[in-house]
């Protein structure tokens, strides 16, 4: 039987709507549901791709799992334990990367890696070993002493990825890790994520790029308007000879029509 | 709270500052240079203006010049021109036509009239000038003062302080301290506030904009450590900036107030400088921690800067309080009031009226306010609406 590392059950999150927002959105609702009754499981060593359009609730979901924000209702369990009961343990086990991350221009990858290593209470030797490995795999080693402002967008993203993995986490949560990258860097990151999977890491990524899903996913979840409207094993999709792109637009249209009705 | 975490956060903030030569120059060195240049130019311009007023090339025409007035003019080294009554209208026309001149018309037999008993009813002296020409106004003011002084020598019964004795019994250090206390607290408050504004606004709002705060908050580091680490490191940076500004002010004082920089440095002892440094540190701690709260609440650096700018006027206003007070506040309660307490204590140091009880109250209350603000800041890191909008 497959080991469940993360179990999300009936998760909901609402945001208050200001009067100004009500006018812009043409609504009288005082709250909007960013995530609604979301449930899914993450099995050890798999890559779960959360697919959805902008505003579908992917980032909110990942932030709730990473303990950055709290759900309004529902539970998140890591290895059978509720995450709110031991947030620090969760933080040790999760490596989180946000899509908006822009590292400080003044620092070098070397400095930032050391800094975040210390934030995880790692000693010098541990940081050094981890740095050597990650910088080598991601091709950062040649740029280790170059300031972030002088690095290309792709190299900056690789540095961000390395930093989020400094503490060798069991679960990796990346919010749109290939967003805005060229095809070469995207491929390098996809290959790197596969390497992490081979190491036994459990990976949850959000994306809206179908190609990334095709190359990485063990399972796919599609979110529309805060709901998980589709969740399937990728092999099953391939077996049925279907394209993830077609499935996405099918369920997206269905959900849109359901709301209009 | 974890000392190691605080140290690492501080080290990063300081590395960001010291590792960036441009930022180091603009924050720690430039304030001193700007203050020095600005106040020196301002002081020199004012001095030049007042000197120009005294010695400008104005034609001074005099009708019916008497012997006594001639002596007064000569002792004052005034260049004048004696003219006949026939010229009066022509000179008046010249003054009206904006020639840099004044015309003094004395009555005939002026000296005799002044000495006679008739003088009690008033001796009419006419001075024609043009108020739209600065030189003419300066000459008019100078001439009026000169004639009034002459009048005093004739009629005054009392001769006050006319000898060679030193009548002002104030010691040089006392008068220098009094002069400094009028200007320094206000300047320091304004400068410290602008230094703090430039570094604190970016600190958290900038991290929110870049998304680095999210990564920092997913690490096991305690929120208190992040808050205190930032407050302490930014305080060090602002203190450097404050010291730089202080040096700039001191070096420019010879130009603004005719006080030699060496006088200021020598009239205060090491103890005074230590007290001043501790007071400045405590003010900066309060201002930085308060500004970091605003920076945390703001959604962008621009919003943080805009929100903090009105506080600058408040800080200057508190600094001005020394100008309207003849003595530093004595009531102990005043030393609990944030910012005002520190301004009052700087005032006490400058006028040598240090009260150590007030100092302790000011220092402890400022540290207490800082801790409260740090606690609020740490709580804000947990507020998802504040951190993630």
Tab-separated table of N, CA and C in Angstrom, chain A residues 13 15 18 63 66-70 88 91-92 94 96-98 100-107 111-112 115-116 118-122 147 149 163-164, chain B residues 2 4-5 8-9 11-13 15-16 19-20 22-23 202 207-223 382 384-385 388-389:
chain	number	residue	atom	x	y	z
A	13	UNK	N	-11.122	28.122	2.079
A	13	UNK	CA	-10.531	29.410	2.451
A	13	UNK	C	-11.356	30.524	1.821
A	15	UNK	N	-11.955	34.875	1.498
A	15	UNK	CA	-11.373	36.198	1.689
A	15	UNK	C	-12.491	37.224	1.765
A	18	UNK	N	-13.786	43.902	0.056
A	18	UNK	CA	-14.015	45.290	0.461
A	18	UNK	C	-15.091	45.896	-0.442
A	63	UNK	N	-0.091	27.760	-0.212
A	63	UNK	CA	0.272	28.566	0.960
A	63	UNK	C	-0.307	27.985	2.238
A	66	UNK	N	1.801	25.106	3.219
A	66	UNK	CA	3.116	25.556	3.711
A	66	UNK	C	3.026	26.332	5.019
A	67	UNK	N	1.869	26.381	5.628
A	67	UNK	CA	1.598	27.061	6.918
A	67	UNK	C	1.684	28.589	6.850
A	68	UNK	N	1.766	29.136	5.641
A	68	UNK	CA	1.847	30.604	5.545
A	68	UNK	C	0.500	31.247	5.864
A	69	UNK	N	-0.581	30.592	5.454
A	69	UNK	CA	-1.915	31.103	5.770
A	69	UNK	C	-2.758	29.963	6.348
A	70	UNK	N	-3.797	30.354	7.070
A	70	UNK	CA	-4.595	29.307	7.730
A	70	UNK	C	-5.911	29.085	7.010
A	88	UNK	N	6.553	24.022	13.229
A	88	UNK	CA	7.999	24.021	12.998
A	88	UNK	C	8.480	22.728	12.353
A	91	UNK	N	7.630	22.869	8.787
A	91	UNK	CA	8.546	23.753	8.058
A	91	UNK	C	9.873	23.054	7.749
A	92	UNK	N	10.300	22.194	8.670
A	92	UNK	CA	11.545	21.446	8.450
A	92	UNK	C	11.382	20.462	7.297
A	94	UNK	N	9.087	20.682	4.725
A	94	UNK	CA	8.574	21.232	3.462
A	94	UNK	C	9.565	22.206	2.843
A	96	UNK	N	9.381	25.176	0.194
A	96	UNK	CA	8.354	25.956	-0.508
A	96	UNK	C	8.986	27.010	-1.414
A	97	UNK	N	8.453	27.112	-2.613
A	97	UNK	CA	8.917	28.138	-3.541
A	97	UNK	C	7.709	28.875	-4.096
A	98	UNK	N	7.714	30.194	-3.891
A	98	UNK	CA	6.584	30.977	-4.391
A	98	UNK	C	6.902	31.547	-5.779
A	100	UNK	N	6.232	34.425	-6.917
A	100	UNK	CA	6.582	35.864	-6.953
A	100	UNK	C	8.007	36.132	-6.484
A	101	UNK	N	8.744	35.098	-6.130
A	101	UNK	CA	10.046	35.321	-5.493
A	101	UNK	C	11.059	36.042	-6.392
A	102	UNK	N	11.569	37.161	-5.854
A	102	UNK	CA	12.665	37.883	-6.522
A	102	UNK	C	13.740	38.085	-5.465
A	103	UNK	N	14.818	37.352	-5.603
A	103	UNK	CA	15.866	37.407	-4.573
A	103	UNK	C	16.533	38.778	-4.522
A	104	UNK	N	17.084	39.088	-3.351
A	104	UNK	CA	17.786	40.373	-3.165
A	104	UNK	C	18.918	40.526	-4.172
A	105	UNK	N	18.895	41.618	-4.913
A	105	UNK	CA	19.889	41.868	-5.958
A	105	UNK	C	21.328	41.941	-5.445
A	106	UNK	N	21.474	42.398	-4.195
A	106	UNK	CA	22.820	42.704	-3.684
A	106	UNK	C	23.624	41.467	-3.285
A	107	UNK	N	22.919	40.338	-3.097
A	107	UNK	CA	23.608	39.160	-2.573
A	107	UNK	C	24.027	38.192	-3.677
A	111	UNK	N	25.937	33.458	-0.654
A	111	UNK	CA	25.531	34.101	0.593
A	111	UNK	C	24.102	33.720	0.965
A	112	UNK	N	23.211	33.791	-0.025
A	112	UNK	CA	21.802	33.506	0.263
A	112	UNK	C	21.597	32.050	0.679
A	115	UNK	N	22.717	31.769	4.193
A	115	UNK	CA	21.768	32.458	5.080
A	115	UNK	C	20.546	31.572	5.363
A	116	UNK	N	19.950	31.053	4.298
A	116	UNK	CA	18.751	30.229	4.526
A	116	UNK	C	19.108	28.906	5.222
A	118	UNK	N	21.310	28.626	7.548
A	118	UNK	CA	21.373	28.999	8.973
A	118	UNK	C	19.974	29.196	9.543
A	119	UNK	N	19.067	29.685	8.704
A	119	UNK	CA	17.679	29.873	9.160
A	119	UNK	C	17.032	28.532	9.502
A	120	UNK	N	17.545	27.463	8.877
A	120	UNK	CA	17.058	26.104	9.200
A	120	UNK	C	17.945	25.433	10.257
A	121	UNK	N	18.778	26.244	10.898
A	121	UNK	CA	19.666	25.782	11.977
A	121	UNK	C	20.626	24.684	11.523
A	122	UNK	N	21.052	24.751	10.271
A	122	UNK	CA	22.034	23.762	9.783
A	122	UNK	C	23.438	24.245	10.129
A	147	UNK	N	26.674	38.417	-8.162
A	147	UNK	CA	25.490	39.015	-7.517
A	147	UNK	C	24.225	38.686	-8.308
A	149	UNK	N	21.736	40.350	-9.179
A	149	UNK	CA	21.319	41.313	-10.219
A	149	UNK	C	22.005	41.060	-11.561
A	163	UNK	N	17.727	27.371	-2.998
A	163	UNK	CA	17.514	27.915	-1.652
A	163	UNK	C	16.320	27.238	-0.962
A	164	UNK	N	15.274	26.992	-1.729
A	164	UNK	CA	14.083	26.374	-1.120
A	164	UNK	C	14.346	24.910	-0.737
B	2	UNK	N	15.451	33.909	19.782
B	2	UNK	CA	16.671	33.132	19.670
B	2	UNK	C	17.817	34.069	19.245
B	4	UNK	N	20.829	33.511	18.258
B	4	UNK	CA	21.526	33.127	17.033
B	4	UNK	C	20.754	33.613	15.803
B	5	UNK	N	19.425	33.404	15.835
B	5	UNK	CA	18.584	33.837	14.718
B	5	UNK	C	18.645	35.358	14.543
B	8	UNK	N	21.897	36.292	12.954
B	8	UNK	CA	21.964	35.974	11.514
B	8	UNK	C	21.155	36.992	10.694
B	9	UNK	N	19.972	37.344	11.205
B	9	UNK	CA	19.134	38.338	10.501
B	9	UNK	C	19.870	39.684	10.456
B	11	UNK	N	23.064	40.225	10.673
B	11	UNK	CA	24.243	40.111	9.818
B	11	UNK	C	23.852	40.287	8.351
B	12	UNK	N	22.707	39.705	7.977
B	12	UNK	CA	22.268	39.804	6.576
B	12	UNK	C	21.905	41.260	6.237
B	13	UNK	N	21.160	41.896	7.144
B	13	UNK	CA	20.753	43.288	6.881
B	13	UNK	C	21.977	44.200	6.786
B	15	UNK	N	25.054	43.206	6.058
B	15	UNK	CA	25.837	42.823	4.866
B	15	UNK	C	25.255	43.501	3.634
B	16	UNK	N	23.923	43.577	3.601
B	16	UNK	CA	23.249	44.224	2.462
B	16	UNK	C	23.662	45.698	2.391
B	19	UNK	N	27.752	45.902	2.054
B	19	UNK	CA	28.198	45.280	0.806
B	19	UNK	C	27.861	46.128	-0.399
B	20	UNK	N	27.019	47.127	-0.199
B	20	UNK	CA	26.615	47.975	-1.316
B	20	UNK	C	27.222	49.359	-1.126
B	22	UNK	N	27.231	51.991	-2.861
B	22	UNK	CA	26.367	53.139	-3.151
B	22	UNK	C	25.462	53.433	-1.954
B	23	UNK	N	24.900	52.338	-1.397
B	23	UNK	CA	23.984	52.505	-0.259
B	23	UNK	C	24.752	53.021	0.965
B	202	UNK	N	11.839	50.414	3.057
B	202	UNK	CA	12.135	49.319	2.128
B	202	UNK	C	12.193	47.969	2.833
B	207	UNK	N	10.609	43.392	1.044
B	207	UNK	CA	10.633	41.920	1.103
B	207	UNK	C	9.282	41.342	0.700
B	208	UNK	N	8.221	42.076	1.040
B	208	UNK	CA	6.879	41.613	0.632
B	208	UNK	C	6.748	41.693	-0.880
B	209	UNK	N	7.231	42.804	-1.448
B	209	UNK	CA	7.153	42.985	-2.906
B	209	UNK	C	7.947	41.904	-3.635
B	210	UNK	N	9.115	41.570	-3.092
B	210	UNK	CA	9.982	40.587	-3.755
B	210	UNK	C	9.590	39.149	-3.450
B	211	UNK	N	8.721	38.956	-2.465
B	211	UNK	CA	8.280	37.610	-2.103
B	211	UNK	C	9.249	36.893	-1.174
B	212	UNK	N	10.360	37.555	-0.793
B	212	UNK	CA	11.350	36.886	0.070
B	212	UNK	C	10.819	36.686	1.482
B	213	UNK	N	9.848	37.529	1.877
B	213	UNK	CA	9.289	37.377	3.232
B	213	UNK	C	8.566	36.029	3.356
B	214	UNK	N	7.920	35.597	2.256
B	214	UNK	CA	7.205	34.308	2.285
B	214	UNK	C	8.186	33.173	2.531
B	215	UNK	N	9.345	33.232	1.859
B	215	UNK	CA	10.351	32.173	2.029
B	215	UNK	C	10.902	32.197	3.461
B	216	UNK	N	11.128	33.420	3.964
B	216	UNK	CA	11.654	33.565	5.331
B	216	UNK	C	10.651	33.012	6.349
B	217	UNK	N	9.361	33.254	6.083
B	217	UNK	CA	8.332	32.812	7.033
B	217	UNK	C	8.063	31.306	6.956
B	218	UNK	N	8.543	30.652	5.891
B	218	UNK	CA	8.381	29.188	5.852
B	218	UNK	C	9.554	28.482	6.535
B	219	UNK	N	10.546	29.254	6.980
B	219	UNK	CA	11.643	28.648	7.754
B	219	UNK	C	11.225	28.590	9.224
B	220	UNK	N	11.891	27.753	10.032
B	220	UNK	CA	11.466	27.665	11.451
B	220	UNK	C	11.869	28.869	12.304
B	221	UNK	N	12.479	29.877	11.711
B	221	UNK	CA	12.935	31.034	12.486
B	221	UNK	C	11.736	31.741	13.145
B	222	UNK	N	11.967	32.170	14.397
B	222	UNK	CA	10.862	32.789	15.150
B	222	UNK	C	10.579	34.199	14.622
B	223	UNK	N	9.291	34.579	14.661
B	223	UNK	CA	8.876	35.906	14.169
B	223	UNK	C	9.539	37.016	14.978
B	382	UNK	N	2.427	37.209	11.492
B	382	UNK	CA	1.483	36.081	11.516
B	382	UNK	C	0.158	36.424	10.860
B	384	UNK	N	-1.968	36.983	7.974
B	384	UNK	CA	-1.854	36.691	6.536
B	384	UNK	C	-2.365	37.842	5.670
B	385	UNK	N	-3.357	38.588	6.189
B	385	UNK	CA	-3.897	39.709	5.408
B	385	UNK	C	-2.815	40.793	5.237
B	388	UNK	N	0.247	38.890	3.088
B	388	UNK	CA	-0.020	38.416	1.715
B	388	UNK	C	-1.205	39.120	1.054
B	389	UNK	N	-1.691	40.200	1.661
B	389	UNK	CA	-2.750	41.005	1.053
B	389	UNK	C	-4.131	40.366	1.118
